[in-house]
mmCIF file of C-alpha atoms in Angstrom:
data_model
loop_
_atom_site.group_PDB
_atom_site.id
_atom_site.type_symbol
_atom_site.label_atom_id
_atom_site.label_comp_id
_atom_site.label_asym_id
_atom_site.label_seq_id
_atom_site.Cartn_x
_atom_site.Cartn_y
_atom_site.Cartn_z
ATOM 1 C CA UNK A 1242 0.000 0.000 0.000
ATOM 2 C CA UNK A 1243 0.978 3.269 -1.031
ATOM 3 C CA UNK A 1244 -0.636 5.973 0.175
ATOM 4 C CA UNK A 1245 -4.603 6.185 1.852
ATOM 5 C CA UNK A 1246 -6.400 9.233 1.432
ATOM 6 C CA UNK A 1247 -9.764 10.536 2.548
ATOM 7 C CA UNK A 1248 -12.562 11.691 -0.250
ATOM 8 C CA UNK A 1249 -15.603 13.293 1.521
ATOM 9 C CA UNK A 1250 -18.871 13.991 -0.373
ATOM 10 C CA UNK A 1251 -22.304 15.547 0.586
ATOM 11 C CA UNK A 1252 -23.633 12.058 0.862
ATOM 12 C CA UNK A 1253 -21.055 10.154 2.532
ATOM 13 C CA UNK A 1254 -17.522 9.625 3.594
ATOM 14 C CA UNK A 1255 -15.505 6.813 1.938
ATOM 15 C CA UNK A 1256 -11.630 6.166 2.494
ATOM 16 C CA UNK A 1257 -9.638 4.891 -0.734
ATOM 17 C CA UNK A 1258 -6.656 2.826 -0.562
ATOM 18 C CA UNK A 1259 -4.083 3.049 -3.717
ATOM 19 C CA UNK A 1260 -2.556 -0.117 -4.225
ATOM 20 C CA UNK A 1261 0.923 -0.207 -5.337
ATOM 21 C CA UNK A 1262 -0.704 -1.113 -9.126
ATOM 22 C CA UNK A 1263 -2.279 2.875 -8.641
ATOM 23 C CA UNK A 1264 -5.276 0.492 -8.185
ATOM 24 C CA UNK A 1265 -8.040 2.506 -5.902
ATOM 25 C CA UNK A 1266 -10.247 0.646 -3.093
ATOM 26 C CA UNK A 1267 -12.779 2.091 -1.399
ATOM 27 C CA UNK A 1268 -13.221 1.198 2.188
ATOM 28 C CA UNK A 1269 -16.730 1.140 2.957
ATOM 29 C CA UNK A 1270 -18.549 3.375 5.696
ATOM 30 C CA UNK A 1271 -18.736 1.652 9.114
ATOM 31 C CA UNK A 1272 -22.538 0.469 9.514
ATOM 32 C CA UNK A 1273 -25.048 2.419 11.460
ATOM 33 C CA UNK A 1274 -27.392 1.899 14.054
ATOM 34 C CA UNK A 1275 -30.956 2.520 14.873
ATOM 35 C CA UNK A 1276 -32.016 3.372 17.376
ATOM 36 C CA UNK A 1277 -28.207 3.673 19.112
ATOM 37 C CA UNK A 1278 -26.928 1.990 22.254
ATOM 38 C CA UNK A 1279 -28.427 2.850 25.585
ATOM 39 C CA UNK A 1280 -30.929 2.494 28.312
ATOM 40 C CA UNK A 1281 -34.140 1.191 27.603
ATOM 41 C CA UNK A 1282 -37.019 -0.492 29.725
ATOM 42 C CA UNK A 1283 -38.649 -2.470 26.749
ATOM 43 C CA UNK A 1284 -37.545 -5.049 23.921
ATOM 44 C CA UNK A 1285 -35.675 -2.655 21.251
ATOM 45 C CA UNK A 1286 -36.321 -3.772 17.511
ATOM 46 C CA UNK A 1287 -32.852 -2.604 16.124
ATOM 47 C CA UNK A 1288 -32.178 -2.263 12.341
ATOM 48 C CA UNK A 1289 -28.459 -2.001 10.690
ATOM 49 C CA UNK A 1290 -27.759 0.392 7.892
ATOM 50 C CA UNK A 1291 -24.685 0.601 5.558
ATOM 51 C CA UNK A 1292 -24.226 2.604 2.174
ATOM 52 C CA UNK A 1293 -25.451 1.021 -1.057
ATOM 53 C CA UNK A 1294 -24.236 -2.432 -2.755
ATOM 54 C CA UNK A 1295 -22.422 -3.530 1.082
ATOM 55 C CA UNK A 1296 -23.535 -6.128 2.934
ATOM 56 C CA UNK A 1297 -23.656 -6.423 6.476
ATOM 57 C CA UNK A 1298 -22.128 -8.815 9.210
ATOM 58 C CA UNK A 1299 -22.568 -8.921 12.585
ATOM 59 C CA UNK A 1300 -22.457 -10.141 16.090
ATOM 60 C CA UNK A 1301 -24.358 -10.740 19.727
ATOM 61 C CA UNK A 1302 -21.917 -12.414 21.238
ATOM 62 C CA UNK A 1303 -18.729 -10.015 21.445
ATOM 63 C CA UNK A 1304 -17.088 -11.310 19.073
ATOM 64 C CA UNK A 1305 -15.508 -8.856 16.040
ATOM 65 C CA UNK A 1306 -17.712 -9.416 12.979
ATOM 66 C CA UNK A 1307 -16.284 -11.154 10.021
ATOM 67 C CA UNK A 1308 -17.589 -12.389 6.390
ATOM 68 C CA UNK A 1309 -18.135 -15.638 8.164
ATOM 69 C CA UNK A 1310 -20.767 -14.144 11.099
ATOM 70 C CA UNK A 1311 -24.474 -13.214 10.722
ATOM 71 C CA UNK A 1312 -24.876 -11.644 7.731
ATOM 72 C CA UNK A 1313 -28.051 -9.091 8.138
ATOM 73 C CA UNK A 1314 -31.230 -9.599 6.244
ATOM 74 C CA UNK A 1315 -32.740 -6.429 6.531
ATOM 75 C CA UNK A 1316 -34.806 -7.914 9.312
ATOM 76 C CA UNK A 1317 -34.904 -6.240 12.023
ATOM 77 C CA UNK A 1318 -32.795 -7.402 15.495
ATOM 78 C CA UNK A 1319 -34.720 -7.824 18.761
ATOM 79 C CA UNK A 1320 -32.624 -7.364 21.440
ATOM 80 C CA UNK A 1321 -35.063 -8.372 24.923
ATOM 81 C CA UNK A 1322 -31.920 -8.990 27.441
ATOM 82 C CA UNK A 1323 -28.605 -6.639 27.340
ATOM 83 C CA UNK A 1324 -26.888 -7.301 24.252
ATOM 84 C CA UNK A 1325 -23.618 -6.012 22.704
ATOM 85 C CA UNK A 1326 -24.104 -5.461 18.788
ATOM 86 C CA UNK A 1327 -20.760 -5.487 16.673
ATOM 87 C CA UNK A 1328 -21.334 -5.012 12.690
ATOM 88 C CA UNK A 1329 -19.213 -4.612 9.685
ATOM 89 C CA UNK A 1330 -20.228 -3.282 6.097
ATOM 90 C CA UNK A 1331 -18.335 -5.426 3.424
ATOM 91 C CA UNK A 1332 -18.496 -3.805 -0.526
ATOM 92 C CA UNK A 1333 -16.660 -5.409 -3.308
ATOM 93 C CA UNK A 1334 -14.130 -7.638 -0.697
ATOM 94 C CA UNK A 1335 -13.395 -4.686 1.456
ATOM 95 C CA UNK A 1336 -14.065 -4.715 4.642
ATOM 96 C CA UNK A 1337 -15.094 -1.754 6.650
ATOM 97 C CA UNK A 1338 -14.232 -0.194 10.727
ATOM 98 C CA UNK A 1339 -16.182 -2.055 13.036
ATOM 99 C CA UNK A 1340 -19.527 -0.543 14.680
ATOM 100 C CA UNK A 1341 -20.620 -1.040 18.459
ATOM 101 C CA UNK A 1342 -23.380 -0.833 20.312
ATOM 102 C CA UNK A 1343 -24.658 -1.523 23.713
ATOM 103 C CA UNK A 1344 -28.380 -2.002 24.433
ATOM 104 C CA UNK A 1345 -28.909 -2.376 28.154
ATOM 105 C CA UNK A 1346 -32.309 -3.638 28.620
ATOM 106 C CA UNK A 1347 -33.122 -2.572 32.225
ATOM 107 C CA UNK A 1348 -36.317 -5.424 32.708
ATOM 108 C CA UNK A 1349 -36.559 -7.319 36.031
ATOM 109 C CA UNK A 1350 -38.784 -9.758 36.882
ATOM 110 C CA UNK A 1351 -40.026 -8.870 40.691
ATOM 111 C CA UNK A 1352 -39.675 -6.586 43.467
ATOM 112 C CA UNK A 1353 -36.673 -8.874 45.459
ATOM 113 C CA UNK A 1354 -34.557 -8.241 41.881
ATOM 114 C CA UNK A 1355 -35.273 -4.687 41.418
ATOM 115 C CA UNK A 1356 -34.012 -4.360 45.322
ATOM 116 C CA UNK A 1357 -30.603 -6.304 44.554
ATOM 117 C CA UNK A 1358 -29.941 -4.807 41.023
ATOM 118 C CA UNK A 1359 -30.315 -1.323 42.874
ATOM 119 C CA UNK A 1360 -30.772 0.459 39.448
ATOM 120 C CA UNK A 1361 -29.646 3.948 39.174
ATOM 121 C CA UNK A 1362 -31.341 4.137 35.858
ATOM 122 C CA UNK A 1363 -34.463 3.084 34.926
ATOM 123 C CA UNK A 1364 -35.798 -0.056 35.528
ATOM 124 C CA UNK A 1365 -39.097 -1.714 34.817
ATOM 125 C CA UNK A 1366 -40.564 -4.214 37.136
ATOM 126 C CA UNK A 1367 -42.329 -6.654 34.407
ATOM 127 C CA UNK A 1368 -44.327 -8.612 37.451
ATOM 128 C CA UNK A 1369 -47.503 -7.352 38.771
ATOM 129 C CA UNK A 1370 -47.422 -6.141 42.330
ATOM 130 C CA UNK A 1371 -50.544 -5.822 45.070
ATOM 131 C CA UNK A 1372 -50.746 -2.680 46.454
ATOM 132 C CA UNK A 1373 -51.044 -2.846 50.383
ATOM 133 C CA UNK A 1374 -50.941 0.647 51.831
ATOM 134 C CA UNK A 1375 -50.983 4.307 51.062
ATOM 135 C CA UNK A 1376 -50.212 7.636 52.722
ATOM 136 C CA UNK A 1377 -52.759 10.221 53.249
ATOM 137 C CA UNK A 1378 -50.824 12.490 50.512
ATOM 138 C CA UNK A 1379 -50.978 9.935 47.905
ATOM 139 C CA UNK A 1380 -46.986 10.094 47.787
ATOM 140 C CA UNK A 1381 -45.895 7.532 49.185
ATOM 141 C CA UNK A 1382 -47.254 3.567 48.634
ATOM 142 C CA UNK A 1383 -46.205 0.345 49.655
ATOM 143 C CA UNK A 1384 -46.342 -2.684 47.464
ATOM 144 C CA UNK A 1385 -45.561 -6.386 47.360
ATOM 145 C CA UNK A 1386 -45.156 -9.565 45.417
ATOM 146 C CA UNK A 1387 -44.664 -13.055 46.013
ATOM 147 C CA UNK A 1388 -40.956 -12.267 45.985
ATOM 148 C CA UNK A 1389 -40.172 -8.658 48.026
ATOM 149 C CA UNK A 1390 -42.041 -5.681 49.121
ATOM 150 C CA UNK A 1391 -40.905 -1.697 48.659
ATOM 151 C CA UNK A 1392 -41.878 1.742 49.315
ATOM 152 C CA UNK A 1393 -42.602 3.459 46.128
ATOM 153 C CA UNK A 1394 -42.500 7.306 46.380
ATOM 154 C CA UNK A 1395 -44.935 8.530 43.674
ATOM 155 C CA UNK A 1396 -45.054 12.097 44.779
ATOM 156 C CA UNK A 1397 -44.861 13.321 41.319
ATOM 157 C CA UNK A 1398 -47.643 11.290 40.292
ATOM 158 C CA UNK A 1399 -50.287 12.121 42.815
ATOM 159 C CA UNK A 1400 -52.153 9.012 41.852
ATOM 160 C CA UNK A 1401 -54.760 7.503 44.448
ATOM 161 C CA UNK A 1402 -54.646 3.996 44.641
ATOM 162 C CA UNK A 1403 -56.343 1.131 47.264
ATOM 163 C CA UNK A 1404 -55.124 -1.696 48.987
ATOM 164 C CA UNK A 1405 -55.313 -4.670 46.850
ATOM 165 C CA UNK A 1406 -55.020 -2.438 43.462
ATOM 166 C CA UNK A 1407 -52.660 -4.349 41.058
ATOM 167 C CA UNK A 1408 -49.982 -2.728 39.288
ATOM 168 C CA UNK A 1409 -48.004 -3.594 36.155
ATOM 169 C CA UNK A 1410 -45.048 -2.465 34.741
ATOM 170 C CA UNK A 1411 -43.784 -0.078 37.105
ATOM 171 C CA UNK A 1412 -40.888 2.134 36.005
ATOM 172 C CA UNK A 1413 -38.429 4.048 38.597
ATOM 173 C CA UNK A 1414 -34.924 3.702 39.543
ATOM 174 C CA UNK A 1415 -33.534 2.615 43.394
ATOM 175 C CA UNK A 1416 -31.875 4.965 46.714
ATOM 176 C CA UNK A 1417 -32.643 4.461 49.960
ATOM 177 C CA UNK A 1418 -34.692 1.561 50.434
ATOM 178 C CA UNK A 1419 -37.052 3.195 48.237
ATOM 179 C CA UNK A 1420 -38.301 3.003 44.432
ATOM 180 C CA UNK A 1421 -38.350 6.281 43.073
ATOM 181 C CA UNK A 1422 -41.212 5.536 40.158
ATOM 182 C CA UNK A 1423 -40.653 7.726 36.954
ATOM 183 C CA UNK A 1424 -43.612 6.137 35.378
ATOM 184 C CA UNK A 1425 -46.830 4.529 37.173
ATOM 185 C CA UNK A 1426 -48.945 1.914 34.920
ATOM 186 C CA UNK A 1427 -52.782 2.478 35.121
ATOM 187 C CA UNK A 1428 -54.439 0.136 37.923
ATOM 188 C CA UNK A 1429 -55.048 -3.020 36.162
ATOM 189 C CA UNK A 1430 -58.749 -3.570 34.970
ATOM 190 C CA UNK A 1431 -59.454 -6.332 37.350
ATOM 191 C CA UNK A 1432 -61.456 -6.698 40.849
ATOM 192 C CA UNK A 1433 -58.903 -5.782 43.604
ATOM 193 C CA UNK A 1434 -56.961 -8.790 45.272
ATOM 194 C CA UNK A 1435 -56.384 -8.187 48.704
ATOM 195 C CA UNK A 1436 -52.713 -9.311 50.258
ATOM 196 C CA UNK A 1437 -52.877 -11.740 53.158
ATOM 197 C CA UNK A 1438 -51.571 -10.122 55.873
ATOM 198 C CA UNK A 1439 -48.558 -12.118 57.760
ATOM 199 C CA UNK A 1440 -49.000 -12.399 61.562
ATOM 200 C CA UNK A 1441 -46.204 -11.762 63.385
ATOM 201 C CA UNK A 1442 -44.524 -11.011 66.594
ATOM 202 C CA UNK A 1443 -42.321 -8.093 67.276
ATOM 203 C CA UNK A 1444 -39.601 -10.356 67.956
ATOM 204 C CA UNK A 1445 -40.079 -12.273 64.692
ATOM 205 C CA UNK A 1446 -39.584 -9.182 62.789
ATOM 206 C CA UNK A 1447 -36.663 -8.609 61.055
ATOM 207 C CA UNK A 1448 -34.878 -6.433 57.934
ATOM 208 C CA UNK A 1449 -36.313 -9.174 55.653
ATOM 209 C CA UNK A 1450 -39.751 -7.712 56.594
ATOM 210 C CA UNK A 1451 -38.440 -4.185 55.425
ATOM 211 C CA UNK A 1452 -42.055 -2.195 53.902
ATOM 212 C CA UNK A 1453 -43.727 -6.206 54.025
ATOM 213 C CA UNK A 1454 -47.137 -5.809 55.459
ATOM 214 C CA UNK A 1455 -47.301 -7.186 58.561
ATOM 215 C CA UNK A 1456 -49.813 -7.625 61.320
ATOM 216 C CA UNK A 1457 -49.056 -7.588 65.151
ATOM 217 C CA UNK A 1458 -51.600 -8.802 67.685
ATOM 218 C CA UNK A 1459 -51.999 -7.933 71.506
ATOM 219 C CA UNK A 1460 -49.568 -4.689 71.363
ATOM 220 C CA UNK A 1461 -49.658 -1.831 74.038
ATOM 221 C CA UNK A 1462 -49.316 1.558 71.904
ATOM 222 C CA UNK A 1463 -46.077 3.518 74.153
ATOM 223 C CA UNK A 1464 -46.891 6.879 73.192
ATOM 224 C CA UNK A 1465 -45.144 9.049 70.568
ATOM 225 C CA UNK A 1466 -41.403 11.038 70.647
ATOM 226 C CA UNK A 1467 -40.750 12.643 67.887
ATOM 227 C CA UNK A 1468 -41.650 10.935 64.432
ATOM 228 C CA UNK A 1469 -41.781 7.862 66.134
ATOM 229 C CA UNK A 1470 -44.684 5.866 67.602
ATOM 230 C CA UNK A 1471 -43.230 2.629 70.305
ATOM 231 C CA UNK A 1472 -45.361 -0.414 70.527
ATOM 232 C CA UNK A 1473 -45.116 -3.463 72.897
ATOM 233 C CA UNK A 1474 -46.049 -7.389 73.434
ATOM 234 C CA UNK A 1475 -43.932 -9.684 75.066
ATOM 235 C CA UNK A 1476 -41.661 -10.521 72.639
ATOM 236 C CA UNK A 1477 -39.970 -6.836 72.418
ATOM 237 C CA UNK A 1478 -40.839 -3.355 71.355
ATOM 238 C CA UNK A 1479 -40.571 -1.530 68.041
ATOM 239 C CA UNK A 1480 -40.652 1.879 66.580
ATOM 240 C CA UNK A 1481 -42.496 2.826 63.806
ATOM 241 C CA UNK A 1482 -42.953 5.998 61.676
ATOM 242 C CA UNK A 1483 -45.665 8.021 63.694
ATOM 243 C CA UNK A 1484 -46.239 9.748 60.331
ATOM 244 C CA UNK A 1485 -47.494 6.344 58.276
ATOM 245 C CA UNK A 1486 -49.281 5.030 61.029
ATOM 246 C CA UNK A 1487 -53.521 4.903 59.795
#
């Protein structure tokens, strides 16, 4: 090889080679993505370009693309799980720089995953959840599954709901102990299914039952300091949040 030089048009961008024959290559573009890499809370339906005449190779797997991997039908690629996306435009032989994309598909199953993921972006719960309680200001709710329970703060939603309400698809991120819900799914359109409420005693409780609805028999109520309201039986005593308390 001799010499490689750069030829830019209104329409594209195309490096030559000149072969030591004065021969001229062209290199073809680097393939194109749509939509790009990123963040997403649902299955993404991707679709590879690349300039006329090329075809297209590419890979799910890591791997750097060659004439021997996937060669793209024009169909497009779902991606459902976090997938890397490597592809490489091939015209006349010649093959091109290799594109790369990373779709992170931010879907969990139930509340316990959400919790141990701990997203800082968004994240969609995909299960449905029972709604168990409520605060008078309709910002904060509690929730459950078969799996976990959470506090959701919804303050910016200032959405009503009732315990038993189902919800699917909630979207929010994690800090705190708390989701932080950047989208709220309707209620679904079914008759409300009331949560069974666990009996416990005090001294049975313990971080697992962290926002779990819970019911405690035969307690003495030991007045309130501060935020906090005391409660007895004779296993032990526990504080709760004297503002939550219905």
């Amino acid at each position: 090889i001799q010499k490689i030089s750069v030829t830019t048009t209104s329409t594209s961008s195309s490096a030559y080679i000149s072969t030591c024959d004065g021969e001229e290559v062209i290199i073809p573009n680097a393939p194109t993505f749509n939509p790009i890499g990123g963040d997403f809370t649902e299955t993404q339906s991707i679709e590879i370009s690349a300039e006329d005449g090329a075809s297209i190779y590419y890979t799910l797997n890591g791997d750097e693309p060659t004439i021997t991997s996937t060669l793209y039908d024009n169909t497009a690629i779902e991606i459902s799980e976090t997938k890397t996306i490597k592809a490489i435009a091939v015209l006349n032989g010649v093959k091109s720089s290799v594109s790369e994309a990373e779709y992170r598909i931010n879907i969990v199953d139930d509340i316990a995953t959400f919790i141990t993921k701990a997203p800082t972006v968004e994240t969609k719960i995909l299960g449905t959840v029972t709604v168990v309680a409520q605060d008078q200001w309709k910002q904060r709710t509690w929730i459950q599954d078969a799996n976990g329970s959470a506090m959701i703060d919804n303050s910016s939603k200032d959405v009503e709901l009732t315990f038993g309400d189902q919800l699917k698809g909630i979207v929010g991120t994690f800090s705190s102990n708390n989701i932080n819900v950047t989208s709220l799914p309707e209620k679904e359109a079914t008759t409300a299914i009331p949560t069974t409420k666990e009996t416990k005693t005090i001294g049975e409780i313990t971080t697992n039952d962290l926002h779990r609805y819970i019911r405690i028999e035969n307690v003495t109520f030991g007045g309130v300091s501060g935020t906090y309201a005391t409660f007895t039986d004779e296993s032990g005593s526990i504080e709760t949040y004297e503002s939550y308390l219905q």
